[in-house]
Short mmCIF file of C-alpha atoms in Angstrom, two decimals:
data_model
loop_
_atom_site.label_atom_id
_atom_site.label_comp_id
_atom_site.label_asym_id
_atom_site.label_seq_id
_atom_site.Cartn_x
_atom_site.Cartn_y
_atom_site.Cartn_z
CA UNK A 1 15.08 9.32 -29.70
CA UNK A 2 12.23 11.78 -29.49
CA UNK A 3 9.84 9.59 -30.84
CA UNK A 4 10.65 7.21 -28.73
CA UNK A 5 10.57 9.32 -26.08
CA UNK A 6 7.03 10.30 -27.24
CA UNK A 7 5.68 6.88 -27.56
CA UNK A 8 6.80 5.49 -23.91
CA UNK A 9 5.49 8.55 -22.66
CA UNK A 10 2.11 7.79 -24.44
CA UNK A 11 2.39 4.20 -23.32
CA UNK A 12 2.88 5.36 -19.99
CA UNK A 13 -0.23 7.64 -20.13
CA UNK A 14 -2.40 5.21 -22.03
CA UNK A 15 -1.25 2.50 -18.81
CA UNK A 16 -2.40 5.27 -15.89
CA UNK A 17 -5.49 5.67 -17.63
CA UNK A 18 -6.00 1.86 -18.26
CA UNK A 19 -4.95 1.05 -15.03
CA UNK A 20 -7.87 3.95 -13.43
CA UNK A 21 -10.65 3.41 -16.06
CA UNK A 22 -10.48 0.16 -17.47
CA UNK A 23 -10.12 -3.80 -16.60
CA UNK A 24 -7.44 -4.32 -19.52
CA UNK A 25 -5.06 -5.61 -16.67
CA UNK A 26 -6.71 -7.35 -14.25
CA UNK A 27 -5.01 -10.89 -15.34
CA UNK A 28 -1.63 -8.94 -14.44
CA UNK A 29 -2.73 -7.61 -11.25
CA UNK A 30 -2.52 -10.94 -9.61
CA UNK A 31 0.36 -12.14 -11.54
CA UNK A 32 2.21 -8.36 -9.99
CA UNK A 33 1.48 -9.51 -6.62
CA UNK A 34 3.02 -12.08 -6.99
CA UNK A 35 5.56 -10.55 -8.16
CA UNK A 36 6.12 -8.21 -4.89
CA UNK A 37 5.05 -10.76 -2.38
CA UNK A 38 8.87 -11.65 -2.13
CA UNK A 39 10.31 -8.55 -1.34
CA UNK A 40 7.40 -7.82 1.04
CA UNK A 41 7.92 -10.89 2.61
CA UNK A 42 11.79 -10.15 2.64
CA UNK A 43 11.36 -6.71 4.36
CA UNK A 44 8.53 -8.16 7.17
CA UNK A 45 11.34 -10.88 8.58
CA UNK A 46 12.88 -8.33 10.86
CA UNK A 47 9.95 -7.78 12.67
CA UNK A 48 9.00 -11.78 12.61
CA UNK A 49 12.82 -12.74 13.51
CA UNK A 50 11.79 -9.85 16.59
CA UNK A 51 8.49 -11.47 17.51
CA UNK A 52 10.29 -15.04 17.31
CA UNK A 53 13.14 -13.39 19.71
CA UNK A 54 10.57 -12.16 22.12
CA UNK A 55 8.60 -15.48 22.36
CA UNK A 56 11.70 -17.37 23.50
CA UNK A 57 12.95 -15.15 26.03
CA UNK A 58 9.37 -14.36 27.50
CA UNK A 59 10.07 -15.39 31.76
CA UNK A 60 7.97 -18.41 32.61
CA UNK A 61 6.45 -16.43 35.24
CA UNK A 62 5.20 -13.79 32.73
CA UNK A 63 3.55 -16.09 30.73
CA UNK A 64 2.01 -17.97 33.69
CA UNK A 65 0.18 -14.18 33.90
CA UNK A 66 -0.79 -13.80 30.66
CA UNK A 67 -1.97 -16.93 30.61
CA UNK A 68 -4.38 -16.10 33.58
CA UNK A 69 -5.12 -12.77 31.70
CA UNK A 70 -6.24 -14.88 28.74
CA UNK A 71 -8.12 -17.26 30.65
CA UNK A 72 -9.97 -14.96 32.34
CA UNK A 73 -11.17 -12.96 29.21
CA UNK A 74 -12.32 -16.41 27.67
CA UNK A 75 -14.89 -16.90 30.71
CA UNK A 76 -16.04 -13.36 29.85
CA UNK A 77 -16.52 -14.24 26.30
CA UNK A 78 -17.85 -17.27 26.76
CA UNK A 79 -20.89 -16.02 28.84
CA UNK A 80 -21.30 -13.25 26.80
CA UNK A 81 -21.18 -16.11 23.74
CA UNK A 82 -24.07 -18.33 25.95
CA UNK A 83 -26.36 -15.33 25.65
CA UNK A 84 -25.81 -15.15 22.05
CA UNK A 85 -26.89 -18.54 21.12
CA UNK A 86 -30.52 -18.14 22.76
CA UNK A 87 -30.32 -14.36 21.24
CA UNK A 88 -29.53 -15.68 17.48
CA UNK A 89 -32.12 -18.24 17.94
CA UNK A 90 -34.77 -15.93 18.95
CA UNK A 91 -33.52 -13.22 16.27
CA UNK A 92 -34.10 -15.89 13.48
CA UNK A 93 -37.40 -17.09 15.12
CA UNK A 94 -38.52 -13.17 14.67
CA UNK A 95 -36.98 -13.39 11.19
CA UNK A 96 -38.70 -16.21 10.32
CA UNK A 97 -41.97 -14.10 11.64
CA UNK A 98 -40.82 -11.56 8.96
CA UNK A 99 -40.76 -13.61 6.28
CA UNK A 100 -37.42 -12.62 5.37
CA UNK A 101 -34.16 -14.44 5.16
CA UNK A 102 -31.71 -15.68 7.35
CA UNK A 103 -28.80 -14.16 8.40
CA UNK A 104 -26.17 -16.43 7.71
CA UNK A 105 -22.96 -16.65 10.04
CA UNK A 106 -19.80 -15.54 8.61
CA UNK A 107 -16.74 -17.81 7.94
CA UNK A 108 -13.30 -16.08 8.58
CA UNK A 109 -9.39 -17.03 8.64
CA UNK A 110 -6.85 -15.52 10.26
CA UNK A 111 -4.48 -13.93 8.32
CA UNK A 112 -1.05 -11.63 9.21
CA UNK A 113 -0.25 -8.45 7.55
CA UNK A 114 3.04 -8.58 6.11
CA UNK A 115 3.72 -5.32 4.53
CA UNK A 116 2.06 -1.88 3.78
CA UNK A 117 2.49 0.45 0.94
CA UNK A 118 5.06 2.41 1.34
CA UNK A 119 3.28 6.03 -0.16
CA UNK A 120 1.81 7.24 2.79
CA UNK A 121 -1.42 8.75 1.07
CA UNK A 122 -2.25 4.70 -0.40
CA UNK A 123 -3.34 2.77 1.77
CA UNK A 124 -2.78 -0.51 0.79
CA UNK A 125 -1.56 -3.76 2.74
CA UNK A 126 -0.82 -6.66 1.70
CA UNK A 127 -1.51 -10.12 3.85
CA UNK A 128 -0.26 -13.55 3.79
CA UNK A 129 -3.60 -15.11 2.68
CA UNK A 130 -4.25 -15.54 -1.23
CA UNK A 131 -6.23 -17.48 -3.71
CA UNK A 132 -4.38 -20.92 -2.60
CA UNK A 133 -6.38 -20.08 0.85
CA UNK A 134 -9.71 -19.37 -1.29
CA UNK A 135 -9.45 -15.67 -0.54
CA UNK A 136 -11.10 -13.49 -3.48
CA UNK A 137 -11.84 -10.13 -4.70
CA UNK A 138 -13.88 -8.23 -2.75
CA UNK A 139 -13.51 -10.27 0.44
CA UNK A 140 -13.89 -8.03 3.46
CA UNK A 141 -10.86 -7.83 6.65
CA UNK A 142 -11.88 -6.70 10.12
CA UNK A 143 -9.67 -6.62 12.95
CA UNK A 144 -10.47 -7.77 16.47
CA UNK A 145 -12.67 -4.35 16.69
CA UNK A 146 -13.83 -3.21 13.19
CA UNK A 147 -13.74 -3.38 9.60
CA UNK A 148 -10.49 -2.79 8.25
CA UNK A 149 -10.84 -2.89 4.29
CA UNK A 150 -11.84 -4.98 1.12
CA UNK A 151 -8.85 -7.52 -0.98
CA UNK A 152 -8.38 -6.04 -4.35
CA UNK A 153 -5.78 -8.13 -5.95
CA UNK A 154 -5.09 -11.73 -5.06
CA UNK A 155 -1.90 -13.23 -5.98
CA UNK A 156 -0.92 -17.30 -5.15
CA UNK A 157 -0.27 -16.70 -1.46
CA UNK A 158 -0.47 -13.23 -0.43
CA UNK A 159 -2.98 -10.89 -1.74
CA UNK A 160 -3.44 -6.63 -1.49
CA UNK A 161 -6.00 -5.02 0.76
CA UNK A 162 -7.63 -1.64 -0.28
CA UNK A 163 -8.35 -0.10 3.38
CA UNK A 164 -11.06 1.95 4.11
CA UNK A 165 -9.20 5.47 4.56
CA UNK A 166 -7.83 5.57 1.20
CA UNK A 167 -8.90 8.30 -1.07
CA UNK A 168 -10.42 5.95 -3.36
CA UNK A 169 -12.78 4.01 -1.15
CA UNK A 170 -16.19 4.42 -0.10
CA UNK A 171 -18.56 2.11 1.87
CA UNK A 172 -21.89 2.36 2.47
CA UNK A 173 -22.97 2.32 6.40
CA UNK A 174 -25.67 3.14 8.78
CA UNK A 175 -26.59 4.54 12.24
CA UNK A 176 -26.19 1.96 14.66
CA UNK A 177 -28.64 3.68 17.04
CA UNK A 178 -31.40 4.66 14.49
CA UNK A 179 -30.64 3.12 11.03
CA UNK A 180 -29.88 6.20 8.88
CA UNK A 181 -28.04 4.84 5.60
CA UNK A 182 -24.72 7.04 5.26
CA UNK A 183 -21.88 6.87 2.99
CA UNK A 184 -18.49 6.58 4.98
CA UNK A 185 -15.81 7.74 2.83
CA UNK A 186 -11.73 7.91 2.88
CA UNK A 187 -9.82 10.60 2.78
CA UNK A 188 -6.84 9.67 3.13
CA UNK A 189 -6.23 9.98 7.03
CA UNK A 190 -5.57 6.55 8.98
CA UNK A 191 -7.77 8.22 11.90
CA UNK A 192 -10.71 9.93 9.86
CA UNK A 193 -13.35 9.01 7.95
CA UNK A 194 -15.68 11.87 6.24
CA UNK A 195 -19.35 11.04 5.94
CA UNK A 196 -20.96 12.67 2.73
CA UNK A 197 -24.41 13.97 1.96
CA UNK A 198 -25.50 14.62 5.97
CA UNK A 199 -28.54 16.27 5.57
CA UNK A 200 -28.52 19.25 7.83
CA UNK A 201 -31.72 17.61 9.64
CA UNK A 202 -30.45 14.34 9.81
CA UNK A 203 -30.56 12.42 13.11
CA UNK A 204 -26.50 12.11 13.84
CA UNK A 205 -24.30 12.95 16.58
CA UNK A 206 -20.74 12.51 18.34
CA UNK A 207 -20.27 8.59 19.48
CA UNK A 208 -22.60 7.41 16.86
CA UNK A 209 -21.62 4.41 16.29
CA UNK A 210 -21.71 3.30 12.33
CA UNK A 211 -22.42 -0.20 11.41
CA UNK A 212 -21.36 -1.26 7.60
CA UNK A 213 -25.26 -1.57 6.38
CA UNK A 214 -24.76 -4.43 3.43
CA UNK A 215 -26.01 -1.68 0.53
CA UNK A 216 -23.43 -2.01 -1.66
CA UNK A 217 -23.21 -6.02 -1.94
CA UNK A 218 -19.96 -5.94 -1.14
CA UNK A 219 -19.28 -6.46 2.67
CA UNK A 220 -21.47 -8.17 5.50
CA UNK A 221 -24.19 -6.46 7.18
CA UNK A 222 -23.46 -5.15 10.88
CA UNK A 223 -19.43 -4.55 11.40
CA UNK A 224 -18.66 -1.86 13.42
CA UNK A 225 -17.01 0.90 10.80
CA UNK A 226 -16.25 4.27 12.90
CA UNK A 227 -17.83 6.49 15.64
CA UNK A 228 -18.69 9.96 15.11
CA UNK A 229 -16.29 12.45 16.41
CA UNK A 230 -17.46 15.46 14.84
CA UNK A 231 -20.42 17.15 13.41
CA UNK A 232 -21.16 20.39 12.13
CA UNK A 233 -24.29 21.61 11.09
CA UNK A 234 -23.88 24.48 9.40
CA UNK A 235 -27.01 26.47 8.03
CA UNK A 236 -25.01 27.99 4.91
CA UNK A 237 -24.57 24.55 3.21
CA UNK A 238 -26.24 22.33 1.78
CA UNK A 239 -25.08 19.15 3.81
CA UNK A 240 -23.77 18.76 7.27
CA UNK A 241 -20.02 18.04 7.60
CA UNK A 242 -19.70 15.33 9.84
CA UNK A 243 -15.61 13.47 10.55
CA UNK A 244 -15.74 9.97 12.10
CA UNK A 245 -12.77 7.82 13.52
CA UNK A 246 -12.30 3.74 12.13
CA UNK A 247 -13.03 1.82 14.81
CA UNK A 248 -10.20 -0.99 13.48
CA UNK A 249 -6.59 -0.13 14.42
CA UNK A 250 -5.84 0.58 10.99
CA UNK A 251 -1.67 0.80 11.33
CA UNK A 252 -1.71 -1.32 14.68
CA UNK A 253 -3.78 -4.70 13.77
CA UNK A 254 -0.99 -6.73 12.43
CA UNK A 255 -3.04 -10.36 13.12
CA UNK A 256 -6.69 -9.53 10.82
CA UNK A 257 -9.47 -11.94 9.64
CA UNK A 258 -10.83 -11.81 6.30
CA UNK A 259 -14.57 -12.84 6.48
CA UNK A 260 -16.29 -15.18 3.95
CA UNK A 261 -19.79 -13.86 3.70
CA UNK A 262 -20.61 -15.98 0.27
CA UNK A 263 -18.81 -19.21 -0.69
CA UNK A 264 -16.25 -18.35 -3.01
CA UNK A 265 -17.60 -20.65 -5.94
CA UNK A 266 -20.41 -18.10 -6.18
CA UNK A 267 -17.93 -15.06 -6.62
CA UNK A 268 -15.98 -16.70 -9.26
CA UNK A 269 -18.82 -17.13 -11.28
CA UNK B 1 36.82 -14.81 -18.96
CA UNK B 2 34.88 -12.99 -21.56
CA UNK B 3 31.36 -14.46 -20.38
CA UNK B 4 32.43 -13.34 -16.78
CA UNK B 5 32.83 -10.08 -18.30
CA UNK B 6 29.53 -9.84 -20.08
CA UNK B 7 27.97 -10.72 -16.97
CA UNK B 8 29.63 -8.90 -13.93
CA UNK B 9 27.56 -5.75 -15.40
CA UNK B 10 24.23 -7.52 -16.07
CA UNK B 11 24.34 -9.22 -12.67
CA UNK B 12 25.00 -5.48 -11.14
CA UNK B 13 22.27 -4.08 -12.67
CA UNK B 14 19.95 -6.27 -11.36
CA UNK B 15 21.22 -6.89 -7.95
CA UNK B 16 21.06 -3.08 -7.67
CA UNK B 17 17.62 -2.63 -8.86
CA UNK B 18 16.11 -5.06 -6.49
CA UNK B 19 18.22 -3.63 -3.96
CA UNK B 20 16.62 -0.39 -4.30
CA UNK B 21 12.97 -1.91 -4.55
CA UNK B 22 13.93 -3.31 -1.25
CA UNK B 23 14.53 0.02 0.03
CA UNK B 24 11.69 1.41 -1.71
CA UNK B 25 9.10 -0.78 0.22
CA UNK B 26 11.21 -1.05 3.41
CA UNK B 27 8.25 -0.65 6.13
CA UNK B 28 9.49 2.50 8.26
CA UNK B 29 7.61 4.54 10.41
CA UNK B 30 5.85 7.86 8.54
CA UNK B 31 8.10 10.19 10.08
CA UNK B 32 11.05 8.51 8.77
CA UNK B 33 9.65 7.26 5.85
CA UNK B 34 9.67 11.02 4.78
CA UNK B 35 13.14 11.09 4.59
CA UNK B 36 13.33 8.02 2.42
CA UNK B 37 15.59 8.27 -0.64
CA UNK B 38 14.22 7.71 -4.50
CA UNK B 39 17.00 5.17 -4.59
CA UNK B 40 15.48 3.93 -7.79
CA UNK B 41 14.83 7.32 -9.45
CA UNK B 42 19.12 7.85 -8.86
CA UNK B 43 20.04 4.10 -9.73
CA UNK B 44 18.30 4.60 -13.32
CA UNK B 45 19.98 7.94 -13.23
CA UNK B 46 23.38 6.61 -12.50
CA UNK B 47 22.93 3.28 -15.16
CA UNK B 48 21.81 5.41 -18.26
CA UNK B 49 24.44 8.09 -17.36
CA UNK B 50 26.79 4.77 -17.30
CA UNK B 51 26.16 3.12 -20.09
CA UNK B 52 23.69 5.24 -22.26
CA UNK B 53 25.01 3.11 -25.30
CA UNK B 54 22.95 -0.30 -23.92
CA UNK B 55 20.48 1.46 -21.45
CA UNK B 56 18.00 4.01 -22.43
CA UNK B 57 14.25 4.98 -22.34
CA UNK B 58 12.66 1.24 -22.53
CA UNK B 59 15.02 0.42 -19.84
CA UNK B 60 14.13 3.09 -17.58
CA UNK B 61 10.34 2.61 -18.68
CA UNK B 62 10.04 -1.03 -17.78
CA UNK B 63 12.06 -0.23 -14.29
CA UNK B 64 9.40 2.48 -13.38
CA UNK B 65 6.80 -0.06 -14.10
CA UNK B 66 8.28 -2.61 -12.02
CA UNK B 67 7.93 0.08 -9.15
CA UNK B 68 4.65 0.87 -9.96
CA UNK B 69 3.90 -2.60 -9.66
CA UNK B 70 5.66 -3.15 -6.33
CA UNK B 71 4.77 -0.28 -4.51
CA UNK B 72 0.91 -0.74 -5.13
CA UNK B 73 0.64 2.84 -6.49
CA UNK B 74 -1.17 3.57 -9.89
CA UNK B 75 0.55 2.25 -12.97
CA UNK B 76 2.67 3.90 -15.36
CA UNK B 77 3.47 7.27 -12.88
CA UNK B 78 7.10 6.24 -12.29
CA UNK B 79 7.36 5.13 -15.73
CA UNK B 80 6.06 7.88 -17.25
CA UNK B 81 8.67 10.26 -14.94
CA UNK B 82 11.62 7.91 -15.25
CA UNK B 83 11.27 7.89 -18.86
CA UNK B 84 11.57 11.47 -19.14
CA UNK B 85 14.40 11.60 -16.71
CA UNK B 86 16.33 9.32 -19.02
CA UNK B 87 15.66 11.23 -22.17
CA UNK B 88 17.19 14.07 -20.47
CA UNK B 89 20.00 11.70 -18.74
CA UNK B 90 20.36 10.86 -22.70
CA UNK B 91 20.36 14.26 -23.97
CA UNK B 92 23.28 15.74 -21.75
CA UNK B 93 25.19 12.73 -20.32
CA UNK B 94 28.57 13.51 -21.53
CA UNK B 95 28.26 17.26 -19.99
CA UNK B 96 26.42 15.81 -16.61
CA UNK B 97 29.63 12.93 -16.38
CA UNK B 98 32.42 15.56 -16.54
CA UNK B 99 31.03 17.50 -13.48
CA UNK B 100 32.56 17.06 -10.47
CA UNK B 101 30.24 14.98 -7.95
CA UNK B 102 28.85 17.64 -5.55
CA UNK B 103 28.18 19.28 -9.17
CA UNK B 104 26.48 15.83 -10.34
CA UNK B 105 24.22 16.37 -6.63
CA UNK B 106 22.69 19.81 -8.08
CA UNK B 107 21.95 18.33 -11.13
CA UNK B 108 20.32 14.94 -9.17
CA UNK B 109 18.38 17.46 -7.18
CA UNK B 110 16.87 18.82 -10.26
CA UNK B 111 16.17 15.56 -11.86
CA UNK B 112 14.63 13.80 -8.78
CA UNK B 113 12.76 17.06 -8.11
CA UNK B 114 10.96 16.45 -11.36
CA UNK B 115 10.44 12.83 -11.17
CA UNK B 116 8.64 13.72 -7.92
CA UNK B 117 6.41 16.27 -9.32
CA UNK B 118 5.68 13.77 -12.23
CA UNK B 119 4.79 11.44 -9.95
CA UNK B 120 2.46 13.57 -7.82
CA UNK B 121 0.99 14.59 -10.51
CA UNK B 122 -0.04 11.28 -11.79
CA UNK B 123 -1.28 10.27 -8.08
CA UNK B 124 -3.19 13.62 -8.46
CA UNK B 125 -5.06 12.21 -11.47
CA UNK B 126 -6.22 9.47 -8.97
CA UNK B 127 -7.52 11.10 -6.15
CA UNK B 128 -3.91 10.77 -3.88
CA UNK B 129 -2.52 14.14 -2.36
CA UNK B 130 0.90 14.92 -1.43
CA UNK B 131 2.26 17.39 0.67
CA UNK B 132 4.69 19.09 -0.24
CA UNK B 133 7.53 18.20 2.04
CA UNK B 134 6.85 14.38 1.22
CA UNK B 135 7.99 16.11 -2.35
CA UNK B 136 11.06 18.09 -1.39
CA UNK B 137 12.19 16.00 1.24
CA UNK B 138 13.28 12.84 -0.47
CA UNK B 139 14.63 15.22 -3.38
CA UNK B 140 17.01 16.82 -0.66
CA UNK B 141 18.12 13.48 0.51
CA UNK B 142 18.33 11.55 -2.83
CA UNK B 143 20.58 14.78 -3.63
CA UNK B 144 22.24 14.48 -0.07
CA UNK B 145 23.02 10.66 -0.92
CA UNK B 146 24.18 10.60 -4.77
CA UNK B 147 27.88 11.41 -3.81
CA UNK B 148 27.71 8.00 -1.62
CA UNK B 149 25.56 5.97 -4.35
CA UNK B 150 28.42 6.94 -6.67
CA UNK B 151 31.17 5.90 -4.34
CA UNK B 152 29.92 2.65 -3.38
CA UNK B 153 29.23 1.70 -6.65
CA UNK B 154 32.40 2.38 -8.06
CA UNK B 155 34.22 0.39 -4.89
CA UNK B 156 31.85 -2.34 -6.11
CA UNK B 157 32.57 -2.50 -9.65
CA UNK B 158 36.65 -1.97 -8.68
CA UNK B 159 36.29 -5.09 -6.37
CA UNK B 160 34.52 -7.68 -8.63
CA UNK B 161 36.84 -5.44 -11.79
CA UNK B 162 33.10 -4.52 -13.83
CA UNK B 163 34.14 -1.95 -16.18
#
């Protein structure tokens, strides 16, 4: 028995470090959330059977009003969308000028979260889009205002989002106002993001807005990531220490969009 | 008959297991989510103690994969800790079983206590932090809730007769 004992506990070692270090299990990652998706899905019904309870008994009169509400918003949006079109045009005219290459508009679909991870220092979700819907690794999700995260498993019909706060993530951004490439990183706070390697001269400051930049070939150019909330020059160190919050509503956004910025026959290459 | 009785166990085991996932990835909100009990870390706990003669280390191993797995944390940290729980589980079972339950809790506390350090520690290796009263807290609980795991089992296994 203490052999044994020995050996699982190797095993088990041998898996955490495979699991970190390696790509020995990547085949079973997607075949494990596949596994979960059932329970996840089990646990999520009380809060659709809630949602289905509250559409039924909305009062006619309230949804006449939201209706208006949501009408109204669309004219907004759509002039805002008529300025756009002559903008892009113009924008790929000056490209064009440039010599350098088009920006090509994103494809998304709409997809609901239907569980989280349950440790609160991972920050994983896991949504009801997978490889059936042509999702893939790497794929980026935004909510209505910001980047959320990037899918790092994909199972038949639900697949696991890495978000952006977790310890483990980093994603390269810049300076909306200026253009100064930063790394945004996680720390494992839903509300903060830390910035590293500030130079103590650098050009930053509270309600910067950070844009992801494109750097790391990994998610589109120009999503709003976070805005600066805090930065602290201090002379002793080498580097500023500068705290920024995710502009996505990273435990509110239960309806997200995961953006195809390459067609998915390229990635699977 | 005989198949029946073969079964009722098997068909336990695995109802309770997924049971406990279940409660494992529950969504809750973080403050109560805290208080959440290892359900899985005491049903292993409870089987090997039961019936150490068909359920041992693999056993427990494979289950603390299976929550790895589910709970999108890093594999091989709950089966690393649950394998060590049942080695222990293994080594003193027949002094642990004669206790008296709110005897049995102590001991739970102990053993959940470690699987939660184990645990952390792996995490640790990957870059997650936990505070310390996401530790203690389900340990407390888990302790707090053996005497009713126990009972309902046992009104289970009474009711559908699973020795």
């Amino acid at each position: 028995m203490t052999t044994r004992v020995a050996l699982l506990s190797i095993a088990a070692l041998v898996t955490v470090y495979a699991y970190l270090n390696t790509n020995w299990f990547d085949f079973l990652k997607n075949a494990s959330t596949d596994l979960s998706a059932p329970l996840y899905w089990v646990s999520d019904l009380p809060a659709r059977a809630g949602e289905w309870a509250d559409n039924r008994t909305l009062p006619r009169s309230k949804l006449l009003q939201e209706n208006e509400a949501l009408r109204t918003e669309l004219l907004v949006h759509k002039r805002k969308v008529q300025q756009m079109a002559s903008l892009a045009a113009e924008n790929i005219r000056l490209r064009q000028l440039l010599n350098s290459a088009e920006l090509l508009e994103d494809r998304v679909i709409i997809a609901e979260l239907i569980g989280i991870a349950p440790d609160p220092s991972i920050h994983k979700v896991i949504v009801n889009k997978g490889s059936s819907d042509g999702v893939y690794v790497g794929q980026a999700m935004v909510d209505a205002s910001g980047l959320m995260g990037q899918v790092v498993q994909v199972g038949h019909g639900t697949s696991q989002v890495l978000l952006i706060t977790d310890t483990s993530h980093a994603l390269p951004v810049q300076i909306n106002r200026n253009g100064v490439r930063l790394i945004a990183e996680g720390i494992g706070d839903l509300y903060q993001l830390a910035i590293r390697h500030v130079s103590n001269t650098a050009d930053i400051k509270e309600g910067d807005l950070l844009v992801s930049s494109g750097l790391g070939q990994r998610f589109p150019v120009g999503y709003p990531v976070a805005e600066v909330v805090e930065v602290h020059f201090d002379p002793g160190r080498a580097f500023a220490s500068v705290i920024a919050q995710p502009m996505a509503d990273m435990n509110k956004s239960r309806h997200v969009l995961l953006v195809f910025d390459q067609p998915p026959s390229e990635i699977s290459e | 008959m005989n198949v029946s009785q073969r079964r009722g166990p098997l068909i336990l085991l695995i109802s309770s297991i997924l049971l406990g996932l279940f409660i494992a990835i529950y969504p809750l909100p973080a403050v109560v989510a805290m208080f959440r009990p290892e359900l899985i870390c005491m049903l292993v706990l409870y089987w090997v103690m039961n019936s150490p003669e068909h359920l041992g280390l693999s056993f427990a191993w494979c289950v603390g994969l299976l929550q790895d797995m589910v709970e999108f944390g890093v594999w091989g940290a709950h089966a690393l800790a649950l394998t060590l729980l049942a080695y222990i589980c293994l080594a003193s079972y027949q002094r642990i079983r004669s206790y008296s339950v709110w005897h049995q809790s102590i001991w739970v506390f102990v053993l959940v206590g470690m699987h939660q350090v184990i645990v952390s520690w792996v995490h640790n290796i990957a870059g997650y932090q936990h505070e310390a009263q996401e530790l203690i807290f389900p340990t407390i609980i888990s302790a707090l809730c053996w005497p009713l795991l126990i009972y309902l089992l046992h009104r289970v296994r009474l009711r559908y007769r699973i020795s």
